[in-house]
């Protein structure tokens, strides 16, 4: 069930905006009346993409590069006069091998894409979000709560997202809110291809998760900060 939230005057920056979850979050905020600034390493391939729609601006950038992050955050504020929310959605998964067989470059990539992007985005957005009593929502993972076989670096990076979220919330108490969401498996084309024999009906969709992200960025979640919110349904 969709719920209406008052975000008509809000400006939100969404990283990983070309991906399935990121684009779903952009779509939900745009439908709710917010001004959306989407950013990603590459522009969406679809010529009919939402990121070309009214009320949505796209900024091509590499959020593992601090100069790119600073440029995009400042451009969004210059273009729209404020920043009310940051959604750190950029991320990726790799796994399938134990630690002793994990390539160091893969380890570094997982921390860069999942944790460094969240750190840099938050670092440069925080001063602007303080001015608007804004909110940060980042993507952790259910698997970050414990160790497991075959994807330890991914779990560790997502645990870092959760801990940095708690730190940001504590450091900015009364000035901005920071929360994380914890998905497990999201119903995306890539995940369906990877796990073709799984029960896809039990997986939450990007649109369903976007509802939670919108809520966490809205005034309705004004008393919620430092939380790690499950969004995995029955997956």
Short mmCIF file of C-alpha atoms in Angstrom, two decimals:
data_model
loop_
_atom_site.label_atom_id
_atom_site.label_comp_id
_atom_site.label_asym_id
_atom_site.label_seq_id
_atom_site.Cartn_x
_atom_site.Cartn_y
_atom_site.Cartn_z
CA UNK A 1 0.00 0.00 0.00
CA UNK A 2 1.42 3.37 -1.04
CA UNK A 3 1.38 6.17 1.51
CA UNK A 4 1.59 9.88 0.72
CA UNK A 5 4.42 11.90 2.25
CA UNK A 6 4.90 15.66 1.97
CA UNK A 7 8.19 16.06 0.07
CA UNK A 8 7.09 18.63 -2.50
CA UNK A 9 9.76 21.14 -1.52
CA UNK A 10 12.57 18.63 -0.93
CA UNK A 11 15.74 18.08 -2.95
CA UNK A 12 17.13 14.54 -2.79
CA UNK A 13 20.42 13.18 -4.13
CA UNK A 14 20.38 9.49 -5.08
CA UNK A 15 23.61 7.62 -5.85
CA UNK A 16 23.55 4.47 -7.96
CA UNK A 17 20.63 6.05 -9.80
CA UNK A 18 21.08 3.99 -12.98
CA UNK A 19 20.64 0.69 -11.13
CA UNK A 20 17.40 -1.13 -10.44
CA UNK A 21 17.03 0.00 -6.82
CA UNK A 22 18.40 3.50 -7.40
CA UNK A 23 16.09 4.18 -10.33
CA UNK A 24 13.15 2.85 -8.34
CA UNK A 25 13.95 5.26 -5.52
CA UNK A 26 14.31 8.16 -7.97
CA UNK A 27 10.92 7.28 -9.43
CA UNK A 28 9.22 7.18 -6.03
CA UNK A 29 10.62 10.52 -4.90
CA UNK A 30 9.75 12.14 -8.23
CA UNK A 31 6.20 10.81 -8.00
CA UNK A 32 5.95 12.25 -4.47
CA UNK A 33 6.87 15.70 -5.77
CA UNK A 34 10.52 15.96 -4.73
CA UNK A 35 13.28 17.34 -6.92
CA UNK A 36 15.57 14.38 -7.65
CA UNK A 37 19.28 14.59 -8.40
CA UNK A 38 20.38 11.18 -9.66
CA UNK A 39 24.05 10.32 -9.97
CA UNK A 40 25.92 7.27 -11.22
CA UNK A 41 29.10 6.21 -12.96
CA UNK A 42 27.24 5.80 -16.23
CA UNK A 43 24.04 7.34 -17.54
CA UNK A 44 20.99 5.08 -17.92
CA UNK A 45 20.93 3.16 -21.21
CA UNK A 46 17.18 3.49 -21.69
CA UNK A 47 16.28 6.58 -23.75
CA UNK A 48 12.93 6.64 -21.96
CA UNK A 49 14.56 6.60 -18.53
CA UNK A 50 12.92 8.39 -15.63
CA UNK A 51 16.17 10.29 -15.21
CA UNK A 52 15.19 12.33 -18.27
CA UNK A 53 11.82 13.21 -16.74
CA UNK A 54 10.73 16.56 -15.38
CA UNK A 55 11.93 17.08 -11.83
CA UNK A 56 14.89 14.70 -12.23
CA UNK A 57 18.45 15.82 -13.02
CA UNK A 58 21.28 13.41 -13.78
CA UNK A 59 24.91 14.04 -12.80
CA UNK A 60 27.45 11.57 -14.18
CA UNK A 61 30.13 10.90 -11.58
CA UNK A 62 32.33 8.30 -9.90
CA UNK A 63 31.45 8.40 -6.21
CA UNK A 64 34.66 6.58 -5.29
CA UNK A 65 36.46 9.76 -6.44
CA UNK A 66 36.26 12.50 -3.81
CA UNK A 67 36.61 15.33 -6.31
CA UNK A 68 33.66 13.94 -8.30
CA UNK A 69 31.58 13.66 -5.13
CA UNK A 70 32.34 17.22 -4.08
CA UNK A 71 31.53 18.47 -7.58
CA UNK A 72 28.14 16.74 -7.73
CA UNK A 73 27.02 17.72 -4.24
CA UNK A 74 27.92 21.35 -4.84
CA UNK A 75 26.28 21.31 -8.28
CA UNK A 76 23.04 19.91 -6.85
CA UNK A 77 22.97 22.61 -4.17
CA UNK A 78 23.88 25.35 -6.66
CA UNK A 79 21.20 24.16 -9.10
CA UNK A 80 18.41 23.80 -6.56
CA UNK A 81 19.37 25.97 -3.61
CA UNK A 82 19.35 23.26 -0.95
CA UNK A 83 19.77 19.57 -0.16
CA UNK A 84 17.28 17.73 2.03
CA UNK A 85 18.19 14.07 1.66
CA UNK A 86 21.00 11.82 0.50
CA UNK A 87 20.24 8.24 -0.51
CA UNK A 88 23.47 6.22 -0.69
CA UNK A 89 22.27 3.46 -3.02
CA UNK A 90 25.44 2.72 -5.03
CA UNK A 91 26.66 -0.80 -4.31
CA UNK A 92 27.53 -4.20 -5.72
CA UNK A 93 27.95 -7.84 -4.68
CA UNK A 94 30.70 -10.34 -5.41
CA UNK A 95 31.30 -13.69 -3.79
CA UNK A 96 31.61 -17.39 -4.22
CA UNK A 97 35.06 -18.03 -2.81
CA UNK A 98 36.59 -18.26 0.68
CA UNK A 99 38.87 -15.55 2.03
CA UNK A 100 42.10 -17.35 1.10
CA UNK A 101 40.98 -17.42 -2.53
CA UNK A 102 39.64 -13.86 -2.67
CA UNK A 103 41.58 -11.49 -4.91
CA UNK A 104 42.79 -8.34 -3.15
CA UNK A 105 41.50 -6.19 -6.00
CA UNK A 106 38.02 -7.66 -5.55
CA UNK A 107 38.20 -6.93 -1.82
CA UNK A 108 39.17 -3.33 -2.54
CA UNK A 109 36.45 -2.91 -5.15
CA UNK A 110 33.74 -4.12 -2.76
CA UNK A 111 34.82 -1.67 -0.09
CA UNK A 112 35.12 1.16 -2.62
CA UNK A 113 31.71 0.70 -4.22
CA UNK A 114 29.75 -0.21 -1.09
CA UNK A 115 31.46 1.75 1.69
CA UNK A 116 33.71 4.44 0.23
CA UNK A 117 30.86 5.87 -1.87
CA UNK A 118 28.65 6.05 1.23
CA UNK A 119 31.43 7.68 3.27
CA UNK A 120 32.30 10.30 0.64
CA UNK A 121 28.70 11.09 -0.23
CA UNK A 122 27.83 11.55 3.43
CA UNK A 123 30.98 13.56 4.17
CA UNK A 124 30.20 16.18 1.55
CA UNK A 125 26.42 16.21 2.02
CA UNK A 126 26.38 16.55 5.81
CA UNK A 127 27.09 20.32 5.96
CA UNK A 128 24.16 20.99 3.60
CA UNK A 129 21.86 18.50 5.31
CA UNK A 130 22.47 20.17 8.67
CA UNK A 131 21.06 23.39 7.22
CA UNK A 132 17.82 21.65 6.18
CA UNK A 133 17.43 19.23 9.13
CA UNK A 134 17.87 16.60 6.45
CA UNK A 135 18.26 12.85 6.27
CA UNK A 136 20.66 10.22 4.99
CA UNK A 137 19.55 6.70 4.04
CA UNK A 138 22.22 4.16 3.12
CA UNK A 139 22.10 0.54 1.99
CA UNK A 140 23.53 -2.04 4.36
CA UNK A 141 22.49 -5.71 4.14
CA UNK A 142 20.95 -8.41 6.30
CA UNK A 143 24.11 -10.47 5.76
CA UNK A 144 26.16 -7.73 7.45
CA UNK A 145 24.84 -8.96 10.80
CA UNK A 146 26.96 -12.10 10.81
CA UNK A 147 29.77 -13.89 9.03
CA UNK A 148 29.08 -16.39 6.29
CA UNK A 149 30.67 -18.50 3.60
CA UNK A 150 31.86 -17.08 0.31
CA UNK A 151 31.11 -13.36 0.54
CA UNK A 152 32.98 -12.14 3.61
CA UNK A 153 34.31 -8.90 2.07
CA UNK A 154 30.80 -7.90 0.94
CA UNK A 155 29.40 -8.58 4.41
CA UNK A 156 32.23 -6.60 6.01
CA UNK A 157 31.70 -3.61 3.71
CA UNK A 158 27.96 -3.58 4.41
CA UNK A 159 28.64 -3.86 8.15
CA UNK A 160 30.81 -0.77 7.73
CA UNK A 161 27.86 1.05 6.15
CA UNK A 162 25.72 0.19 9.15
CA UNK A 163 28.36 1.33 11.67
CA UNK A 164 29.08 4.58 9.81
CA UNK A 165 25.33 5.23 9.75
CA UNK A 166 25.18 4.87 13.54
CA UNK A 167 28.22 7.15 13.86
CA UNK A 168 26.74 9.86 11.62
CA UNK A 169 23.50 9.73 13.57
CA UNK A 170 25.35 10.12 16.86
CA UNK A 171 27.65 12.89 15.64
CA UNK A 172 24.75 14.90 14.20
CA UNK A 173 22.07 14.34 16.81
CA UNK A 174 19.45 17.09 16.58
CA UNK A 175 20.85 18.36 13.25
CA UNK A 176 20.14 15.57 10.77
CA UNK A 177 19.01 11.96 10.76
CA UNK A 178 20.86 8.93 9.37
CA UNK A 179 19.42 5.46 8.89
CA UNK A 180 20.30 2.33 6.94
CA UNK A 181 18.13 -0.23 5.21
CA UNK A 182 19.00 -3.93 5.21
CA UNK A 183 17.83 -5.85 2.14
CA UNK A 184 18.61 -9.50 1.47
CA UNK A 185 17.71 -10.36 -2.13
CA UNK A 186 15.91 -7.72 -4.21
CA UNK A 187 13.69 -8.66 -7.13
CA UNK A 188 15.79 -7.29 -10.00
CA UNK A 189 16.49 -8.73 -13.48
CA UNK A 190 20.12 -9.36 -12.54
CA UNK A 191 19.18 -11.32 -9.41
CA UNK A 192 16.56 -13.33 -11.30
CA UNK A 193 19.21 -14.28 -13.85
CA UNK A 194 21.69 -15.20 -11.14
CA UNK A 195 19.18 -17.26 -9.12
CA UNK A 196 16.77 -18.51 -11.74
CA UNK A 197 15.52 -21.42 -9.61
CA UNK A 198 14.73 -19.32 -6.52
CA UNK A 199 11.28 -18.26 -5.33
CA UNK A 200 11.19 -14.78 -6.85
CA UNK A 201 7.74 -14.09 -5.41
CA UNK A 202 9.24 -13.82 -1.92
CA UNK A 203 11.70 -11.09 -2.93
CA UNK A 204 10.79 -7.44 -2.28
CA UNK A 205 10.76 -5.21 -5.34
CA UNK A 206 12.70 -1.94 -5.73
CA UNK A 207 9.36 -0.11 -5.61
CA UNK A 208 8.49 -1.67 -2.24
CA UNK A 209 11.88 -0.78 -0.78
CA UNK A 210 11.61 2.74 -2.20
CA UNK A 211 8.51 3.27 -0.03
CA UNK A 212 10.61 2.65 3.08
CA UNK A 213 13.38 4.96 1.88
CA UNK A 214 10.86 7.72 1.20
CA UNK A 215 9.40 7.27 4.68
CA UNK A 216 12.84 7.46 6.32
CA UNK A 217 13.56 10.73 4.49
CA UNK A 218 10.20 12.23 5.41
CA UNK A 219 9.03 14.11 8.50
CA UNK A 220 7.02 11.01 9.42
CA UNK A 221 10.30 9.40 10.50
CA UNK A 222 11.40 12.42 12.48
CA UNK A 223 12.05 10.37 15.63
CA UNK A 224 14.05 7.68 13.82
CA UNK A 225 17.83 7.96 13.51
CA UNK A 226 20.67 5.47 13.77
CA UNK A 227 18.42 2.58 12.82
CA UNK A 228 19.11 -0.44 10.61
CA UNK A 229 15.74 -1.20 9.07
CA UNK A 230 14.96 -4.67 7.64
CA UNK A 231 13.56 -4.54 4.10
CA UNK A 232 13.86 -8.18 3.11
CA UNK A 233 10.26 -9.30 3.57
CA UNK A 234 10.18 -13.09 3.33
CA UNK A 235 13.33 -13.42 1.21
#
